Coordinates of C-alpha atoms in Angstrom, one line a residue:
Chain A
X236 CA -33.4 -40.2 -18.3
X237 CA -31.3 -40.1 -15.4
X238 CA -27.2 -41.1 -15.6
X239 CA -25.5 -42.2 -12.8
X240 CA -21.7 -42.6 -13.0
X241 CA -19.9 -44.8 -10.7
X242 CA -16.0 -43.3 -10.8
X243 CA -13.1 -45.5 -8.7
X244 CA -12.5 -44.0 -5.5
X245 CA -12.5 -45.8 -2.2
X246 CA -15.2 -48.5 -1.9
X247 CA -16.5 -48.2 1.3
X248 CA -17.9 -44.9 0.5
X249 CA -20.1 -46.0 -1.6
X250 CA -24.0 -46.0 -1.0
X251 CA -25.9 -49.3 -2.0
X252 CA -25.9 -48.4 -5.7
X253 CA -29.0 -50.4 -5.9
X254 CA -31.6 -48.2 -4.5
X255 CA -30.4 -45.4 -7.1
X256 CA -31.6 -48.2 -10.0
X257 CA -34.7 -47.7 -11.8
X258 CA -36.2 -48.1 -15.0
X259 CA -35.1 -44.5 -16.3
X260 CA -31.6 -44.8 -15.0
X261 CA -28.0 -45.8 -17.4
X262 CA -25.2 -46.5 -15.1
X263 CA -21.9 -45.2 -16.7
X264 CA -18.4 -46.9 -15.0
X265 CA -15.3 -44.8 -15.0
X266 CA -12.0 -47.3 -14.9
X267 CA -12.4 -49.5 -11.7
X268 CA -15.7 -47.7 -10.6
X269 CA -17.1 -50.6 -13.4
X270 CA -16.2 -53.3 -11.4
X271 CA -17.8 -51.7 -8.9
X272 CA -20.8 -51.6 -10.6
X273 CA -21.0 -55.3 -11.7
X274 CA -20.4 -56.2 -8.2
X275 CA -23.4 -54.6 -7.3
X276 CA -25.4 -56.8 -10.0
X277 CA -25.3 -53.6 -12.0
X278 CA -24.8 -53.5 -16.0
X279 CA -23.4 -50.1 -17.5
X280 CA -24.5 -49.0 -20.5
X281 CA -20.7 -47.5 -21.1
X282 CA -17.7 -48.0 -19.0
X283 CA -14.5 -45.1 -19.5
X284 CA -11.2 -45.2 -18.6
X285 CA -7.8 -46.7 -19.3
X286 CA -8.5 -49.1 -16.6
X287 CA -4.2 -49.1 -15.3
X288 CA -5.6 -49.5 -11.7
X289 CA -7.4 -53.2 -12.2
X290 CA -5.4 -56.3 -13.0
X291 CA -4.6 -57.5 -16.8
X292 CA -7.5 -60.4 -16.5
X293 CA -10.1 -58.2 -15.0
X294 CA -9.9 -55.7 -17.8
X295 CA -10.0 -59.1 -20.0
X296 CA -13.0 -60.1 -18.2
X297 CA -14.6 -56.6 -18.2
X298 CA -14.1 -56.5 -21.9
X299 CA -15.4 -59.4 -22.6
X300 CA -18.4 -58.5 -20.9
X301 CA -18.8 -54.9 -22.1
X302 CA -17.9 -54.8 -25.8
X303 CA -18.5 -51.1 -25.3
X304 CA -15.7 -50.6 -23.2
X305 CA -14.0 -47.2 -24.2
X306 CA -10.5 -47.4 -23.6
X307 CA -8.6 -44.3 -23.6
X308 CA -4.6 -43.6 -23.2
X309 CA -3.4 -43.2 -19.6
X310 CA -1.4 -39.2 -20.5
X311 CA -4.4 -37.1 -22.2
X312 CA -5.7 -33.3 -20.6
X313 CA -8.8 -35.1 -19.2
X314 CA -9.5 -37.0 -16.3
X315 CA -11.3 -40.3 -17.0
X316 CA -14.4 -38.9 -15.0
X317 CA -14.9 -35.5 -17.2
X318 CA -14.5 -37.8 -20.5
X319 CA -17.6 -39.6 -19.1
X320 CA -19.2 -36.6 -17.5
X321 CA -18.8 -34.9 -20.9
X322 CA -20.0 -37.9 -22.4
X323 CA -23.3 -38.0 -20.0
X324 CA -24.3 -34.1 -20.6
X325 CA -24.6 -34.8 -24.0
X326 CA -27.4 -37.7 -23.6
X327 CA -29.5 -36.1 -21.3
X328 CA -30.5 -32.7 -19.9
X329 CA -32.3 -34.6 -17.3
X330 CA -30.3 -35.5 -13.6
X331 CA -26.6 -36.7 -13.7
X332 CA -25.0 -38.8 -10.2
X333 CA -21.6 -38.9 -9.6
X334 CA -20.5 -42.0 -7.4
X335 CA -17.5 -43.1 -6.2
X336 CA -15.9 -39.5 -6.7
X337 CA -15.0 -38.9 -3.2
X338 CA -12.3 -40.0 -0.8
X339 CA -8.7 -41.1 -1.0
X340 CA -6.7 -38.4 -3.5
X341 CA -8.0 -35.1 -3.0
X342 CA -7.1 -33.8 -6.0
X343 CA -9.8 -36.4 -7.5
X344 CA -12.1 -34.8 -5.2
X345 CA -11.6 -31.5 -6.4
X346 CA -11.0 -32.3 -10.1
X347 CA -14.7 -33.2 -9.6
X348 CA -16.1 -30.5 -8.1
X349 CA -14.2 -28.4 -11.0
X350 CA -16.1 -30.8 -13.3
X351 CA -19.3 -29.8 -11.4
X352 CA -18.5 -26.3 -11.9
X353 CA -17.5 -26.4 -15.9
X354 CA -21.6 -27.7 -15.9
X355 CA -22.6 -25.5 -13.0
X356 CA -26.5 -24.6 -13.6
X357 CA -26.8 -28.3 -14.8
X358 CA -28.3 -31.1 -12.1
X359 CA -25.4 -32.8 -11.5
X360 CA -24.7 -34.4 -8.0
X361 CA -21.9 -35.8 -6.1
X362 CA -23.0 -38.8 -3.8
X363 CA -21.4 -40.5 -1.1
X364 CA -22.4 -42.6 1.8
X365 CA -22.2 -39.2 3.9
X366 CA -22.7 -36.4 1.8
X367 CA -24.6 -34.9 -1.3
X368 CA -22.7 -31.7 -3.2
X369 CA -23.9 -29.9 -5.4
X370 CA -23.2 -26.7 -7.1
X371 CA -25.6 -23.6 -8.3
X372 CA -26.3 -20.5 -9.8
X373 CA -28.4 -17.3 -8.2
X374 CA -32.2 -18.1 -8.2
X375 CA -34.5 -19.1 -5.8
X376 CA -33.9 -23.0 -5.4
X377 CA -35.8 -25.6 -3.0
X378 CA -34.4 -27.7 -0.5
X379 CA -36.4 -30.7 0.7
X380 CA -35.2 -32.4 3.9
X381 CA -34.0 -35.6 4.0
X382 CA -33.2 -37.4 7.2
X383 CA -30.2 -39.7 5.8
X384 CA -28.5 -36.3 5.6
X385 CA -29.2 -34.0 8.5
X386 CA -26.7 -30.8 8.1
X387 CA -27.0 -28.8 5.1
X388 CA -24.0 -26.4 4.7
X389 CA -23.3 -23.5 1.9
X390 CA -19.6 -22.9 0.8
X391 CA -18.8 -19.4 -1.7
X392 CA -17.6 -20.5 -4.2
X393 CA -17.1 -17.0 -6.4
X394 CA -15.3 -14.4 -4.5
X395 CA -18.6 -13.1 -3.1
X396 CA -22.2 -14.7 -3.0
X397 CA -24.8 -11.6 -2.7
X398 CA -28.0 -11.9 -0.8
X399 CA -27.7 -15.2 0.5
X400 CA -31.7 -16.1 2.1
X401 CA -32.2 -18.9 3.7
X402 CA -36.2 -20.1 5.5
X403 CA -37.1 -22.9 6.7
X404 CA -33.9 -23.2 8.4
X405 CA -32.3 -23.7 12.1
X406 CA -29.9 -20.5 11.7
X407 CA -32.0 -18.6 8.9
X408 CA -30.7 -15.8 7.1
X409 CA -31.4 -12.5 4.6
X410 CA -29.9 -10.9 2.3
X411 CA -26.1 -11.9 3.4
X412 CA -23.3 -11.1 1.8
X413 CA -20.8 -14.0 2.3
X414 CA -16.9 -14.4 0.9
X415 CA -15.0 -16.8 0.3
X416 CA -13.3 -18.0 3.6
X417 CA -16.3 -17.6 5.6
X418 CA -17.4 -20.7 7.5
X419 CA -20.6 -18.9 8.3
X420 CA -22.9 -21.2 6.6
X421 CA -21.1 -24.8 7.9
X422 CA -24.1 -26.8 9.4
X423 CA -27.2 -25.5 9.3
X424 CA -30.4 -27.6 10.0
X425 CA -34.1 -27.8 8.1
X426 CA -36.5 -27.9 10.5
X427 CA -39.5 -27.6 8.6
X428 CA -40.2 -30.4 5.5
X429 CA -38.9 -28.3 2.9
X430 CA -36.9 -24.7 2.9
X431 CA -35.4 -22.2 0.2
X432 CA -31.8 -20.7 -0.5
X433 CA -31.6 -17.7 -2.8
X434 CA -29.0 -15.3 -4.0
X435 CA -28.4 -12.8 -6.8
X436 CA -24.9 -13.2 -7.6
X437 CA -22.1 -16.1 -7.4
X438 CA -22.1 -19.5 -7.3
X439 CA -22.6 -21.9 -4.3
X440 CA -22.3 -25.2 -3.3
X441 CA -24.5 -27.2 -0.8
X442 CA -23.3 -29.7 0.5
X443 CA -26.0 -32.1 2.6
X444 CA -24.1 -34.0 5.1
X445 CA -24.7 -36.8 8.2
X446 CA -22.7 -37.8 11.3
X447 CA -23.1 -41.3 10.0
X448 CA -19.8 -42.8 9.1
X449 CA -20.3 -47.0 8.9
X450 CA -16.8 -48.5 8.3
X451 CA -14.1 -48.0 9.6
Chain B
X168 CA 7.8 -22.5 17.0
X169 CA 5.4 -25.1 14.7
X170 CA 1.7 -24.9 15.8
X171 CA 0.3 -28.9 14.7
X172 CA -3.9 -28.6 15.8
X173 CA -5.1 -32.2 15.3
X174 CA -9.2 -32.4 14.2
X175 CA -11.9 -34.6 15.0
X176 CA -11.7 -36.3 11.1
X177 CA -11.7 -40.1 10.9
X178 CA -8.7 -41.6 12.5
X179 CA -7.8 -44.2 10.0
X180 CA -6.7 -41.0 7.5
X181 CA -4.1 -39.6 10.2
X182 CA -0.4 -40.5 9.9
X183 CA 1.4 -41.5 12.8
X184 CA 1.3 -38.2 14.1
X185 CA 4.3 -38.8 16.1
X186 CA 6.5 -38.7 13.1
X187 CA 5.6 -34.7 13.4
X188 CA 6.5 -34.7 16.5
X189 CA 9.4 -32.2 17.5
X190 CA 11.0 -29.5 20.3
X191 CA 9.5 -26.6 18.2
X192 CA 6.5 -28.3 17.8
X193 CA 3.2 -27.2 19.3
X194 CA -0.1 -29.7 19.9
X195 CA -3.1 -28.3 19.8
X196 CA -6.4 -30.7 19.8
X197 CA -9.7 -30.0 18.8
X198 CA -12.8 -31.7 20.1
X199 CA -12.0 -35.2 19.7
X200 CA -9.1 -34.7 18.0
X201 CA -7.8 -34.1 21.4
X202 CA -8.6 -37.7 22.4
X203 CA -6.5 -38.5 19.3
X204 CA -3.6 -36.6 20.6
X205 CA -3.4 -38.5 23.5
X206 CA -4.0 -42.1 22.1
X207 CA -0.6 -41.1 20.4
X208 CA 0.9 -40.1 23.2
X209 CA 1.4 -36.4 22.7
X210 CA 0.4 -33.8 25.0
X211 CA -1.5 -30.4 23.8
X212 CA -0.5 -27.1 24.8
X213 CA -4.2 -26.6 24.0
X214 CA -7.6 -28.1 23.1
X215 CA -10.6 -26.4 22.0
X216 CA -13.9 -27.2 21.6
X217 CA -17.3 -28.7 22.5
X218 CA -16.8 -31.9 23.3
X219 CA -20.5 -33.0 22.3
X220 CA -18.8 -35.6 20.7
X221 CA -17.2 -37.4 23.4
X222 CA -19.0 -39.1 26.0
X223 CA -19.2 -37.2 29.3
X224 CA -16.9 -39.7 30.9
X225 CA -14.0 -38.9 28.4
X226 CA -15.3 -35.5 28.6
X227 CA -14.3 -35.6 32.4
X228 CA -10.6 -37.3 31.8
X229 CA -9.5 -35.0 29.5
X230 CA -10.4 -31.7 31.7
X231 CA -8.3 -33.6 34.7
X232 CA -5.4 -34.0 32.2
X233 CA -5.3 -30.8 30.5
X234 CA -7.0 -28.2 32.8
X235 CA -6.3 -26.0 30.1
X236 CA -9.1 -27.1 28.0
X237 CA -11.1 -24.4 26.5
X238 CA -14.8 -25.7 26.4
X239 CA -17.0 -23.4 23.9
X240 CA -20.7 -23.7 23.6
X241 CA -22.1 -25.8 20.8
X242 CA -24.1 -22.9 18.7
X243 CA -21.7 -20.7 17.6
X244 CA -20.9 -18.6 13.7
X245 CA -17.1 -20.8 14.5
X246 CA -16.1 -24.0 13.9
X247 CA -14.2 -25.3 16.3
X248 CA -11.2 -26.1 13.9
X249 CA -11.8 -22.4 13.1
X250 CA -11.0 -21.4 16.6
X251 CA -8.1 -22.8 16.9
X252 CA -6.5 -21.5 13.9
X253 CA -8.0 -18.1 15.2
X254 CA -5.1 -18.9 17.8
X255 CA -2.5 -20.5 16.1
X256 CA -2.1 -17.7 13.9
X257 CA -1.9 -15.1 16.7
X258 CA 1.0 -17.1 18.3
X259 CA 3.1 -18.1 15.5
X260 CA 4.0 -16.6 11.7
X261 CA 5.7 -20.1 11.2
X262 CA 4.3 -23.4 9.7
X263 CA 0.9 -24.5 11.0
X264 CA -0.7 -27.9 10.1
X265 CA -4.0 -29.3 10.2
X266 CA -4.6 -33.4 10.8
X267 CA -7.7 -34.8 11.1
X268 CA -9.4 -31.9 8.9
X269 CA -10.4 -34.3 6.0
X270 CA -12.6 -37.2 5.4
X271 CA -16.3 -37.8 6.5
X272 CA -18.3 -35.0 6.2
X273 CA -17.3 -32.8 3.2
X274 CA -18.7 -29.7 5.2
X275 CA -16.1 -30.4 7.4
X276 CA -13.4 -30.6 5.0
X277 CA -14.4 -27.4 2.6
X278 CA -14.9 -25.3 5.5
X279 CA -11.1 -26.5 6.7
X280 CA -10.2 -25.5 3.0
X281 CA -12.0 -22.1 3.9
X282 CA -10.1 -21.2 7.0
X283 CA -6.8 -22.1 4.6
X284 CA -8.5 -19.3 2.4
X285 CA -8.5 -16.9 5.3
X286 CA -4.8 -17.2 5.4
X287 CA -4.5 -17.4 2.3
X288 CA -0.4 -16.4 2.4
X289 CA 0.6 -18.3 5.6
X290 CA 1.9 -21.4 5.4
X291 CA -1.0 -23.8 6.6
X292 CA -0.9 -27.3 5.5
X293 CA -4.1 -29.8 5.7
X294 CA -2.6 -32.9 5.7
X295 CA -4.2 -37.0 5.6
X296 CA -2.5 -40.2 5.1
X297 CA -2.6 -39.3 1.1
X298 CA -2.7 -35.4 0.9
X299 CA -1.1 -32.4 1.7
X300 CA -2.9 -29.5 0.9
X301 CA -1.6 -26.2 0.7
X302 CA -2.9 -22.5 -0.6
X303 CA -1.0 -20.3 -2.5
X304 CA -0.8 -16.0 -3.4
X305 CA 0.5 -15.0 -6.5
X306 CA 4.5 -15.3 -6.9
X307 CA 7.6 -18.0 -7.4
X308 CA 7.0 -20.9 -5.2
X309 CA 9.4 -23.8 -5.1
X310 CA 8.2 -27.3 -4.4
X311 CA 10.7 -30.1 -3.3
X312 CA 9.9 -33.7 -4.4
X313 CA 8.5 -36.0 -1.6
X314 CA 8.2 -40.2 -2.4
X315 CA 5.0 -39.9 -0.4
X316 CA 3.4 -37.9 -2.5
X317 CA 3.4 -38.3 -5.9
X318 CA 1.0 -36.4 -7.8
X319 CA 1.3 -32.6 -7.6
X320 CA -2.1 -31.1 -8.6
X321 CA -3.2 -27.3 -8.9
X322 CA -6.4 -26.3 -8.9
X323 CA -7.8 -22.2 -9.8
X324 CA -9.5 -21.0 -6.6
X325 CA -10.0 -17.4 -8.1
X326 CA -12.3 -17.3 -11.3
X327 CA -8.9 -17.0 -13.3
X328 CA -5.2 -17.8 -12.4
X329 CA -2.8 -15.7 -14.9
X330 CA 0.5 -17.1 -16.4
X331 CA 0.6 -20.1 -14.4
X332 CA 4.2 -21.8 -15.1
X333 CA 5.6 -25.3 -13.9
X334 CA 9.5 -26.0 -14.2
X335 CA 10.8 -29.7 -13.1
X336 CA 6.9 -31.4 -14.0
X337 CA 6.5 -33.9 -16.0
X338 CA 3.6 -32.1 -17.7
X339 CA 5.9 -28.6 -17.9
X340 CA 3.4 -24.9 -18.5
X341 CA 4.4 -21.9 -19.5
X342 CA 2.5 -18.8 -18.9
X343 CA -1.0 -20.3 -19.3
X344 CA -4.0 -19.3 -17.9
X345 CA -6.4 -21.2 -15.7
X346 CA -10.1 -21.2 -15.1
X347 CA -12.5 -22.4 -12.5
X348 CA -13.8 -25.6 -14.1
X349 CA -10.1 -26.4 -15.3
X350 CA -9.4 -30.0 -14.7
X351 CA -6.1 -29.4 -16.4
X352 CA -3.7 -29.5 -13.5
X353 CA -4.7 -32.7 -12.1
X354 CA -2.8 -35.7 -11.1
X355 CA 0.9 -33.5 -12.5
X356 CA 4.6 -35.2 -10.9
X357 CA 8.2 -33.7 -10.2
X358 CA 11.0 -35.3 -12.9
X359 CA 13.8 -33.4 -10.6
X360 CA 14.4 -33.1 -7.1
X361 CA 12.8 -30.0 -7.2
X362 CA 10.4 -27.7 -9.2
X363 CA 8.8 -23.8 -9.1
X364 CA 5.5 -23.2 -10.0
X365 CA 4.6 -19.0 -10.6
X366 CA 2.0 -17.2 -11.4
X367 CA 1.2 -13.7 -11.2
X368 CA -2.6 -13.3 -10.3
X369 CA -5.5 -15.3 -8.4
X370 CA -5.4 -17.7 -6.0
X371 CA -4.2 -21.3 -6.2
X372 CA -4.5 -24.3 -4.3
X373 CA -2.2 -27.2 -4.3
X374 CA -2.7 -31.1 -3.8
X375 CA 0.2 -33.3 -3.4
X376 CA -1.4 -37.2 -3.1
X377 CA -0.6 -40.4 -3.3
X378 CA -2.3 -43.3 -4.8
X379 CA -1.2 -45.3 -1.5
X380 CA -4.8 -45.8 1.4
X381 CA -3.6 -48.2 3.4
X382 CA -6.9 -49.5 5.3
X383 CA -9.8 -50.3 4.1

């Protein structure tokens, strides 16, 4: 089972939800990300939030449409999005997609790559129109390309990331040591169907990126 | 003597870039940040980059208005934003901001938040339309309110940040320690005119936001 969460950040970042539906997939709405989904034809299986950012008769009309609504208070030590993402780690072991976590407030960005990061190891991604960001532990991990998103970029996370190895890639590399406030790793390229990072210490995140920006 | 080096993000997340404007102030213009600059109608004292992402017409106006352009070849182990702060902070120790570093490509923006991590210490600003984003070393640091920004969020860079305390916050701490992961800090707000937040080890960043996004 894969769980895709669709948080409430700006609207036009958003991918057509659609071709992430399947049979195997629960959609999850955080606050106004739940209107979202509906407009999308979409039907969540559980929708969190305290909802303060839509109007008194949407949430009316949400309710009434999602008994399952789970309303929490606005002042609590959780974001709306880790009350869900919490929620979603417990259903599944299997993929988890954050939508509509990018954009506007950057502290909502970054609350959600910390969210990332309290479940770092898990397969958790963060999705926008432009970019997928994930987050990962030392291993060997595979990295199929993926012409909607042409740059693939690595960003230390811990202090120091040991023997960083990358093949299969434009600007290839072995056994690196990189530290946090390098940019050394900012846009590199696959150029064969599928390539490898690796490391033996640290965490790191990938973020797969394209030039594309639609609107505005 | 202010150094303000204007990026190549989308344009709709700048502010009016003349209300930064000033005597002591410094423009600087990166790629097509520098086109940016102009539109405005400020001159840069500098400009650095490719250009690849300007056609060659533009290309050819902006080297006949600003001879001083420094054109750098596209395959490099630099950003471009990278190289300009490279500079910045050889010619200045005062305030140095960042426009058009945000939005788009997240690459983009966490290797921005990189170079802040650099120079980690000086005072560098990343600012949008809704954010200013600042890093800070371990110490007493006193933050003034601001109407356009709101929300005052902190978020652990380092694994840990030690004895973290907020005076004049809504949400007030004292002495409490922070971990990567920590979604704690998020979405916080100034009661006075002012506030201090300490701490005495690790590094943290700070986002002050604003719920405002004007278009679209």
């Amino acid at each position: 089972m894969l769980i895709h969460i669709v948080g409430g950040g700006p609207r036009h970042l958003l991918p057509d939800l659609r071709s992430y539906d399947g049979n195997d997939v629960q959609w999850v709405g955080v606050d106004r990300g739940t209107k979202a989904l509906l407009d999308f034809g979409l039907r969540p299986v559980r929708a969190f939030g305290d909802f303060d950012s839509l109007p008194a008769e949407e949430v009316k009309r949400l309710r009434e449409m999602l008994p399952e609504l789970d309303i929490w208070p606005a002042e609590k030590d959780k974001t709306d999005m880790e009350i869900a993402l919490d929620w979603a780690v417990r259903q599944t072991d299997g993929a988890i997609r954050l939508f509509g976590a990018t954009g506007g407030r950057l502290d909502h960005l970054f609350g959600n790559v910390e969210l990332l990061l309290k479940y770092a190891g898990r397969p958790i991604e963060l999705i926008d129109r432009q970019n997928v960001l994930t987050v990962h532990l030392p291993g060997v991990h595979t990295v199929a390309r993926d012409d909607r998103y042409r740059y693939v970029s690595y960003i230390p996370i811990s202090e120091t990331v040991a023997e960083l190895t990358l093949t299969g890639f434009k600007y290839p590399l072995t056994n690196c040591h990189i530290s946090r406030g390098s940019t050394l790793c900012i846009s590199n390229e696959l150029i064969q169907s599928s390539g490898t990072f690796s490391f033996s210490e640290g965490i790191l995140m990938m973020i797969r990126s394209s030039d594309f920006a639609g609107c505005p």
